[in-house]
Coordinates of N, CA and C in Angstrom, one line a residue:
M1 N 0.8 -1.2 0.0 CA 0.0 0.0 0.0 C 0.9 1.2 0.0
N2 N 0.3 2.3 -0.5 CA 1.1 3.6 -0.6 C 0.2 4.7 -0.1
M3 N 0.8 5.6 0.6 CA 0.1 6.8 1.0 C -0.1 7.8 -0.1
L4 N -1.3 8.3 -0.3 CA -1.7 9.2 -1.4 C -1.7 10.7 -0.9
R5 N -2.3 10.9 0.3 CA -2.4 12.2 0.8 C -3.1 12.2 2.2
T6 N -2.9 13.2 3.0 CA -3.6 13.3 4.2 C -5.1 13.6 4.0
S7 N -5.9 13.2 5.0 CA -7.3 13.4 4.9 C -7.8 14.1 6.2
S8 N -9.1 13.9 6.5 CA -9.6 14.6 7.7 C -10.9 13.8 8.1
E9 N -11.3 14.1 9.3 CA -12.5 13.6 9.9 C -13.7 14.0 9.0
D10 N -13.7 15.2 8.6 CA -14.8 15.7 7.7 C -14.9 14.9 6.4
E11 N -13.8 14.6 5.8 CA -13.8 13.9 4.6 C -14.2 12.4 4.8
M12 N -13.8 11.8 5.9 CA -14.1 10.5 6.2 C -15.6 10.4 6.4
I13 N -16.2 11.3 7.2 CA -17.7 11.3 7.4 C -18.4 11.4 6.1
S14 N -18.0 12.3 5.3 CA -18.6 12.5 4.0 C -18.6 11.2 3.2
E15 N -17.5 10.5 3.1 CA -17.3 9.3 2.4 C -18.2 8.2 3.0
F16 N -18.3 8.1 4.3 CA -19.1 7.2 5.0 C -20.5 7.3 4.6
L17 N -21.0 8.6 4.7 CA -22.4 8.9 4.4 C -22.7 8.6 2.9
M18 N -21.8 8.8 2.0 CA -22.0 8.6 0.6 C -22.2 7.1 0.4
A19 N -21.3 6.3 1.0 CA -21.5 4.8 0.9 C -22.8 4.3 1.4
E20 N -23.2 4.8 2.6 CA -24.4 4.3 3.2 C -25.6 4.8 2.4
Y21 N -25.5 6.0 1.8 CA -26.6 6.5 1.0 C -26.9 5.6 -0.2
H22 N -25.9 5.0 -0.7 CA -26.1 4.2 -1.9 C -26.2 2.7 -1.5
S23 N -26.2 2.4 -0.3 CA -26.3 1.0 0.2 C -27.7 0.5 0.2
D24 N -27.9 -0.7 -0.3 CA -29.2 -1.3 -0.3 C -29.7 -1.5 1.2
R25 N -28.8 -1.8 2.1 CA -29.2 -2.0 3.5 C -29.5 -0.8 4.3
F26 N -28.7 0.3 4.0 CA -28.8 1.5 4.9 C -29.5 2.7 4.2
S27 N -29.7 2.7 2.9 CA -30.2 3.8 2.2 C -31.5 4.4 2.8
E28 N -32.4 3.5 3.0 CA -33.8 3.9 3.4 C -33.7 4.6 4.8
N29 N -32.9 4.0 5.7 CA -32.8 4.6 7.1 C -32.1 6.0 7.0
I30 N -31.1 6.1 6.3 CA -30.4 7.4 6.2 C -31.3 8.5 5.6
K31 N -32.1 8.1 4.6 CA -33.0 9.1 4.0 C -34.1 9.5 5.0
K32 N -34.5 8.6 5.9 CA -35.5 9.0 6.9 C -34.9 10.0 7.8
V33 N -33.7 9.8 8.3 CA -33.0 10.7 9.2 C -32.8 12.1 8.5
M34 N -32.4 12.1 7.2 CA -32.2 13.3 6.5 C -33.5 14.1 6.3
K35 N -34.6 13.4 6.1 CA -35.9 14.0 6.0 C -36.3 14.7 7.3
K36 N -36.0 14.0 8.4 CA -36.3 14.5 9.7 C -35.5 15.7 10.0
R37 N -34.3 15.8 9.5 CA -33.4 16.9 9.8 C -33.5 18.0 8.7
F38 N -34.4 17.8 7.7 CA -34.6 18.7 6.6 C -33.3 18.9 5.8
L39 N -32.6 17.8 5.6 CA -31.4 17.9 4.8 C -31.6 17.4 3.4
D40 N -31.1 18.2 2.4 CA -31.2 17.8 1.0 C -30.1 16.8 0.7
K41 N -30.4 16.0 -0.3 CA -29.4 15.0 -0.7 C -28.1 15.5 -1.1
S42 N -28.1 16.8 -1.5 CA -26.9 17.5 -2.0 C -25.8 17.5 -0.9
I43 N -26.2 17.5 0.4 CA -25.2 17.6 1.4 C -24.4 16.3 1.5
I44 N -24.8 15.2 0.8 CA -24.0 14.0 0.7 C -23.5 13.9 -0.7
L45 N -24.3 14.1 -1.7 CA -23.9 13.8 -3.1 C -23.1 14.9 -3.7
S46 N -23.1 16.1 -3.1 CA -22.3 17.3 -3.6 C -21.7 18.0 -2.4
A47 N -21.0 17.2 -1.5 CA -20.5 17.7 -0.3 C -19.4 18.8 -0.5
D48 N -19.6 19.8 0.3 CA -18.6 20.9 0.3 C -17.8 20.9 1.6
L49 N -16.6 20.3 1.5 CA -15.8 20.1 2.8 C -15.3 21.4 3.3
N50 N -15.4 22.4 2.5 CA -14.9 23.7 3.0 C -16.0 24.6 3.6
N51 N -17.2 24.0 3.7 CA -18.3 24.6 4.4 C -18.5 24.1 5.8
P52 N -18.1 24.8 6.8 CA -18.2 24.4 8.2 C -19.6 23.9 8.6
N53 N -20.6 24.6 8.2 CA -22.0 24.3 8.5 C -22.4 22.9 8.0
E54 N -21.9 22.7 6.7 CA -22.2 21.4 6.1 C -21.5 20.3 6.9
N55 N -20.3 20.5 7.3 CA -19.5 19.5 8.0 C -20.1 19.1 9.3
I56 N -20.6 20.2 10.0 CA -21.3 20.0 11.3 C -22.6 19.2 11.1
A57 N -23.3 19.5 10.0 CA -24.6 18.8 9.7 C -24.4 17.4 9.4
R58 N -23.3 17.1 8.6 CA -23.0 15.7 8.3 C -22.6 14.9 9.5
K59 N -21.8 15.5 10.4 CA -21.4 14.8 11.6 C -22.6 14.5 12.5
K60 N -23.5 15.4 12.6 CA -24.7 15.2 13.4 C -25.6 14.1 12.7
L61 N -25.6 14.1 11.4 CA -26.4 13.1 10.7 C -25.8 11.7 10.9
L62 N -24.5 11.6 10.9 CA -23.9 10.3 11.1 C -24.1 9.9 12.6
G63 N -24.1 10.9 13.5 CA -24.4 10.6 14.9 C -25.8 10.0 15.1
E64 N -26.8 10.6 14.5 CA -28.1 10.1 14.7 C -28.3 8.8 13.9
F65 N -27.7 8.7 12.8 CA -27.9 7.5 11.9 C -27.1 6.3 12.4
R66 N -25.9 6.5 12.9 CA -25.1 5.3 13.3 C -24.3 5.5 14.6
G67 N -24.6 6.6 15.3 CA -24.1 6.7 16.6 C -22.7 7.4 16.7
Y68 N -22.2 8.0 15.6 CA -20.9 8.6 15.6 C -20.9 9.8 16.5
G69 N -19.8 9.8 17.3 CA -19.6 10.9 18.3 C -20.5 10.9 19.5
L70 N -21.4 9.8 19.6 CA -22.3 9.7 20.7 C -22.0 8.4 21.5
N71 N -21.0 7.7 21.1 CA -20.5 6.5 21.8 C -21.6 5.5 21.9
R72 N -22.2 5.2 20.7 CA -23.2 4.1 20.6 C -23.2 3.5 19.3
Q73 N -23.9 2.4 19.2 CA -24.0 1.6 18.0 C -22.6 1.2 17.4
L74 N -22.4 1.4 16.1 CA -21.1 1.0 15.5 C -20.0 1.8 16.2
F75 N -20.2 3.0 16.7 CA -19.2 3.8 17.2 C -19.1 3.8 18.7
E76 N -19.6 2.8 19.3 CA -19.4 2.7 20.8 C -17.9 2.4 21.1
N77 N -17.3 3.2 21.9 CA -15.9 3.1 22.3 C -15.0 3.4 21.1
F78 N -15.5 4.1 20.1 CA -14.6 4.5 19.0 C -13.6 5.5 19.4
P79 N -12.4 5.3 18.9 CA -11.3 6.2 19.3 C -11.6 7.7 19.0
N80 N -11.1 8.6 19.9 CA -11.4 10.0 19.8 C -10.3 10.7 19.0
E81 N -9.0 10.2 19.1 CA -7.9 10.8 18.5 C -7.5 9.9 17.3
I82 N -7.7 10.4 16.1 CA -7.4 9.6 14.9 C -6.8 10.5 13.8
Q83 N -5.8 10.1 13.2 CA -5.2 10.8 12.0 C -5.7 10.1 10.8
W84 N -6.4 10.8 9.9 CA -7.0 10.2 8.7 C -6.1 10.5 7.5
T85 N -5.9 9.4 6.7 CA -5.0 9.4 5.5 C -5.7 8.6 4.4
L86 N -5.4 9.0 3.2 CA -5.9 8.2 2.0 C -4.7 7.4 1.5
Y87 N -5.0 6.1 1.4 CA -4.0 5.1 1.0 C -4.4 4.4 -0.2
N88 N -3.5 3.9 -1.0 CA -3.7 3.1 -2.2 C -3.4 1.6 -1.8
F89 N -4.3 0.7 -1.9 CA -4.1 -0.7 -1.5 C -4.0 -1.6 -2.7
V90 N -3.3 -2.7 -2.5 CA -3.1 -3.7 -3.6 C -3.6 -5.0 -3.0
S91 N -3.7 -6.0 -3.9 CA -4.3 -7.3 -3.6 C -3.7 -8.0 -2.4
Y92 N -2.4 -7.9 -2.2 CA -1.7 -8.5 -1.1 C -2.2 -7.9 0.2
D93 N -2.6 -6.7 0.2 CA -3.1 -6.1 1.5 C -4.3 -6.7 2.1
L94 N -5.0 -7.4 1.3 CA -6.3 -8.1 1.8 C -6.0 -9.0 3.0
I95 N -4.8 -9.6 3.1 CA -4.5 -10.5 4.2 C -4.4 -9.7 5.5
K96 N -4.2 -8.4 5.4 CA -4.0 -7.5 6.6 C -5.3 -7.0 7.1
I97 N -6.4 -7.2 6.4 CA -7.7 -6.5 6.7 C -8.6 -7.5 7.5
R98 N -9.3 -7.0 8.5 CA -10.2 -7.8 9.3 C -11.5 -7.1 9.5
Y99 N -12.5 -8.0 9.8 CA -13.9 -7.5 10.1 C -13.9 -7.0 11.5
I100 N -15.0 -6.2 11.9 CA -15.2 -5.9 13.3 C -15.8 -7.2 13.9
D101 N -16.0 -7.1 15.2 CA -16.5 -8.3 16.0 C -18.0 -8.2 15.9
Y102 N -18.6 -8.9 14.9 CA -20.1 -8.9 14.7 C -20.5 -10.3 14.3
S103 N -21.6 -10.8 14.8 CA -21.9 -12.2 14.7 C -21.9 -12.7 13.3
Y104 N -22.5 -12.0 12.3 CA -22.6 -12.5 10.9 C -21.2 -12.6 10.3
W105 N -20.4 -11.6 10.5 CA -19.0 -11.6 9.9 C -18.2 -12.6 10.6
N106 N -18.4 -12.8 11.9 CA -17.6 -13.8 12.7 C -17.9 -15.2 12.1
E107 N -19.2 -15.5 11.8 CA -19.6 -16.8 11.3 C -19.1 -17.0 9.9
L108 N -19.3 -16.0 9.1 CA -18.9 -16.1 7.7 C -17.4 -16.3 7.5
S109 N -16.6 -15.8 8.4 CA -15.2 -15.9 8.3 C -14.6 -17.0 9.3
K110 N -15.5 -17.8 9.8 CA -15.2 -18.9 10.7 C -14.4 -18.5 11.9
G111 N -14.7 -17.3 12.4 CA -14.1 -16.8 13.6 C -12.7 -16.2 13.4
T112 N -12.3 -16.1 12.1 CA -11.0 -15.5 11.8 C -11.1 -14.0 11.6
H113 N -12.2 -13.5 11.3 CA -12.5 -12.1 10.9 C -11.8 -11.7 9.6
S114 N -11.4 -12.7 8.8 CA -10.7 -12.5 7.6 C -11.7 -12.5 6.4
P115 N -11.7 -11.4 5.6 CA -12.6 -11.5 4.4 C -12.2 -12.6 3.4
L116 N -10.9 -12.9 3.4 CA -10.4 -14.0 2.4 C -11.0 -15.3 2.9
I117 N -11.1 -15.6 4.2 CA -11.7 -16.8 4.6 C -13.2 -16.8 4.4
A118 N -13.8 -15.6 4.6 CA -15.3 -15.4 4.3 C -15.6 -15.7 2.8
A119 N -14.7 -15.3 2.0 CA -14.9 -15.5 0.5 C -14.9 -17.0 0.2
Q120 N -14.1 -17.8 0.9 CA -14.1 -19.2 0.7 C -15.4 -19.8 1.2
T121 N -15.9 -19.3 2.3 CA -17.2 -19.8 2.8 C -18.3 -19.5 1.8
I122 N -18.2 -18.4 1.2 CA -19.2 -18.0 0.2 C -19.1 -18.9 -1.1
L123 N -17.9 -19.1 -1.5 CA -17.6 -20.0 -2.7 C -18.0 -21.4 -2.4
N124 N -17.9 -21.8 -1.2 CA -18.4 -23.2 -0.8 C -19.9 -23.3 -0.7
G125 N -20.6 -22.3 -0.9 CA -22.0 -22.3 -0.9 C -22.7 -22.3 0.4
I126 N -21.9 -21.9 1.5 CA -22.4 -21.9 2.8 C -23.1 -20.6 3.1
E127 N -24.3 -20.6 3.5 CA -25.1 -19.4 3.9 C -25.2 -19.2 5.4
I128 N -24.9 -18.0 5.9 CA -25.0 -17.8 7.3 C -26.3 -17.1 7.7
Y129 N -26.9 -17.7 8.7 CA -28.2 -17.2 9.2 C -29.3 -17.2 8.0
N130 N -29.1 -18.1 7.1 CA -30.0 -18.2 5.9 C -30.0 -17.0 5.1
Q131 N -28.9 -16.2 5.1 CA -28.8 -15.0 4.3 C -28.1 -15.4 3.0
S132 N -28.8 -15.1 1.8 CA -28.2 -15.5 0.5 C -26.9 -14.8 0.3
N133 N -26.0 -15.5 -0.4 CA -24.7 -15.0 -0.8 C -24.8 -14.3 -2.2
E134 N -25.9 -14.3 -2.8 CA -26.1 -13.8 -4.2 C -25.5 -12.4 -4.3
G135 N -25.8 -11.5 -3.3 CA -25.3 -10.2 -3.4 C -23.8 -10.1 -3.5
F136 N -23.1 -10.9 -2.8 CA -21.6 -10.9 -2.9 C -21.2 -11.3 -4.3
M137 N -21.8 -12.4 -4.8 CA -21.4 -12.9 -6.1 C -21.7 -11.8 -7.2
K138 N -22.8 -11.1 -7.1 CA -23.1 -10.1 -8.1 C -22.1 -8.9 -8.0
A139 N -21.8 -8.6 -6.8 CA -20.8 -7.5 -6.6 C -19.4 -7.9 -7.1
A140 N -19.1 -9.1 -7.0 CA -17.8 -9.6 -7.5 C -17.8 -9.5 -9.0
E141 N -18.9 -9.9 -9.6 CA -19.0 -9.8 -11.1 C -18.9 -8.4 -11.5
Y142 N -19.6 -7.5 -10.8 CA -19.5 -6.1 -11.1 C -18.1 -5.5 -11.0
I143 N -17.3 -6.0 -10.1 CA -15.9 -5.6 -10.0 C -15.2 -6.1 -11.2
K144 N -15.4 -7.3 -11.5 CA -14.7 -7.9 -12.6 C -14.9 -7.2 -14.0
S145 N -16.1 -6.6 -14.1 CA -16.5 -5.9 -15.3 C -16.1 -4.5 -15.3
G146 N -15.3 -4.1 -14.2 CA -14.8 -2.7 -14.2 C -15.6 -1.8 -13.3
G147 N -16.6 -2.3 -12.6 CA -17.4 -1.5 -11.7 C -16.6 -0.9 -10.5
T148 N -17.0 0.2 -10.0 CA -16.3 0.8 -8.8 C -17.2 1.1 -7.7
F149 N -16.7 1.2 -6.5 CA -17.4 1.4 -5.3 C -16.9 2.6 -4.5
S150 N -17.6 3.1 -3.5 CA -17.1 4.1 -2.6 C -15.8 3.5 -1.9
R151 N -15.0 4.4 -1.4 CA -13.8 4.0 -0.7 C -14.1 3.4 0.6
P152 N -13.6 2.2 0.9 CA -13.7 1.6 2.3 C -13.0 2.5 3.3
I153 N -13.4 2.4 4.5 CA -12.8 3.1 5.7 C -12.3 2.1 6.7
L154 N -11.0 2.2 7.0 CA -10.3 1.3 7.9 C -9.7 2.0 9.1
L155 N -9.5 1.2 10.1 CA -8.8 1.7 11.3 C -7.6 0.9 11.6
T156 N -6.5 1.5 12.1 CA -5.3 0.8 12.4 C -4.5 1.5 13.5
S157 N -3.6 0.7 14.1 CA -2.7 1.3 15.1 C -1.3 1.3 14.6
D158 N -1.0 0.4 13.6 CA 0.4 0.1 13.3 C 0.6 0.1 11.7
L159 N -0.4 0.4 11.0 CA -0.3 0.4 9.5 C 0.1 -1.0 9.0
E160 N -0.1 -2.0 9.8 CA 0.2 -3.4 9.4 C -1.1 -4.3 9.5
H161 N -2.0 -3.9 10.4 CA -3.2 -4.6 10.6 C -4.4 -3.6 10.6
F162 N -5.5 -3.9 9.8 CA -6.5 -3.0 9.6 C -7.9 -3.6 9.9
V163 N -8.7 -2.8 10.6 CA -10.1 -3.2 10.9 C -11.1 -2.4 10.1
I164 N -12.1 -3.0 9.5 CA -13.0 -2.3 8.6 C -14.0 -1.5 9.5
V165 N -14.1 -0.2 9.2 CA -15.1 0.6 9.9 C -16.4 0.6 9.0
E166 N -16.1 0.9 7.7 CA -17.2 0.9 6.7 C -16.7 0.2 5.5
G167 N -17.5 -0.7 4.9 CA -17.2 -1.4 3.7 C -17.0 -2.9 3.8
H168 N -17.7 -3.5 4.8 CA -17.6 -4.9 5.0 C -18.0 -5.7 3.7
F169 N -19.2 -5.3 3.2 CA -19.7 -6.0 2.0 C -18.8 -5.8 0.8
R170 N -18.3 -4.6 0.6 CA -17.5 -4.3 -0.6 C -16.1 -5.1 -0.5
I171 N -15.5 -5.1 0.6 CA -14.2 -5.8 0.8 C -14.4 -7.3 0.7
T172 N -15.5 -7.8 1.1 CA -15.8 -9.2 0.9 C -15.9 -9.5 -0.6
A173 N -16.6 -8.7 -1.3 CA -16.7 -8.9 -2.7 C -15.3 -8.9 -3.4
F174 N -14.5 -7.9 -3.0 CA -13.1 -7.9 -3.5 C -12.3 -9.2 -3.1
A175 N -12.6 -9.7 -2.0 CA -11.9 -11.0 -1.5 C -12.3 -12.1 -2.4
L176 N -13.5 -12.1 -3.1 CA -13.9 -13.1 -4.0 C -13.1 -13.0 -5.3
V177 N -12.6 -11.8 -5.6 CA -11.8 -11.6 -6.8 C -10.6 -10.8 -6.5
P178 N -9.7 -11.3 -5.6 CA -8.6 -10.6 -5.0 C -7.7 -9.8 -6.0
K179 N -7.5 -10.4 -7.2 CA -6.6 -9.7 -8.1 C -7.1 -8.3 -8.5
H180 N -8.4 -8.1 -8.3 CA -9.0 -6.8 -8.7 C -8.9 -5.8 -7.5
F181 N -8.4 -6.3 -6.4 CA -8.1 -5.3 -5.3 C -6.8 -4.7 -5.5
N182 N -6.6 -3.9 -6.5 CA -5.4 -3.4 -6.9 C -5.6 -1.9 -7.2
N183 N -4.7 -1.1 -6.6 CA -4.9 0.4 -6.7 C -6.3 0.8 -6.2
I184 N -6.7 0.2 -5.1 CA -8.0 0.6 -4.5 C -7.7 1.5 -3.4
E185 N -8.4 2.7 -3.4 CA -8.2 3.7 -2.4 C -9.1 3.4 -1.2
C186 N -8.4 3.6 0.0 CA -9.1 3.4 1.2 C -8.8 4.5 2.2
F187 N -9.7 5.0 2.9 CA -9.5 6.0 4.0 C -9.0 5.2 5.2
V188 N -7.8 5.6 5.8 CA -7.3 4.9 6.9 C -7.1 5.8 8.1
G189 N -7.7 5.4 9.2 CA -7.6 6.2 10.4 C -6.5 5.5 11.3
K190 N -5.6 6.2 11.8 CA -4.5 5.7 12.7 C -4.8 6.2 14.1
C191 N -4.8 5.3 15.0 CA -5.0 5.6 16.4 C -4.1 4.8 17.3
S192 N -4.2 5.0 18.6 CA -3.3 4.2 19.5 C -3.8 2.7 19.5
S193 N -2.9 1.8 19.9 CA -3.2 0.4 20.0 C -4.3 0.2 21.1
D194 N -4.2 0.9 22.2 CA -5.2 0.8 23.3 C -6.5 1.2 22.9
A195 N -6.6 2.3 22.1 CA -7.9 2.9 21.7 C -8.5 1.9 20.7
L196 N -7.7 1.3 19.8 CA -8.3 0.4 18.8 C -8.8 -0.9 19.5
K197 N -8.1 -1.4 20.5 CA -8.6 -2.6 21.2 C -9.9 -2.3 22.0
K198 N -10.1 -1.1 22.5 CA -11.3 -0.8 23.2 C -12.5 -0.8 22.2
W199 N -12.3 -0.4 21.0 CA -13.4 -0.4 20.0 C -13.7 -1.8 19.5
I200 N -12.7 -2.5 19.0 CA -12.9 -3.8 18.4 C -13.3 -4.9 19.4

C-alpha cells in the first residue's frame, strides 16, 4: 500500500455517508433521518468540505444515523484521536484486513475475521443465518466488469493490521476476486493500540 495524501474527519464522514446513502441495506434509514433533519441529498452527493456548517450537519447526521460521536451503535468506544489518511491498497493487502466483531461476519469468516476466509465460505455455498450470498457474487462480477465502489474506511494502530469501519460488504466482494483489489483507495484512520482494542 502507498500513502496518497492526508485526509480529515470531515472527509471520512462525507465518504461514510456517501457509501451508506447508496447502500441497499442502509439507504432507506439514512434518508429517513435526512428528512427528519430537513437535509437535502446534495449535502451528501455534492458535499462541500470547505463549508463548516455542512461538515457539522453531516457529523450530526452520522451521529443520529449510526451513533458517531455519541458513543453508541457502531461507534461505541470508537477512538477519539485519529489521524486520517488516504492510501492506495493492492491485492496482497487483503490479508491484513479484518472484520469488526459482529456475529454475521464472525460466522462467515469462521471466527478469523478475515474477508479472504469469508470468501471461501461463500464460494463453498455456505449461507450464514439463511442469508443469501447472491449479493456478494453479483458485486464480485460487477468488480470484474470494471465497476467501482465508494472507498472503504479502515482503522489501524500500526499500518500493518486494519479493521473495517465501513465497507464490509465491498471488501468481501473484493476478496472473491482478489486480483482486482489493486490500486484501491481506502481511508485509513490511525489511532493508538489501546484505543483500537477498546473499540474492536
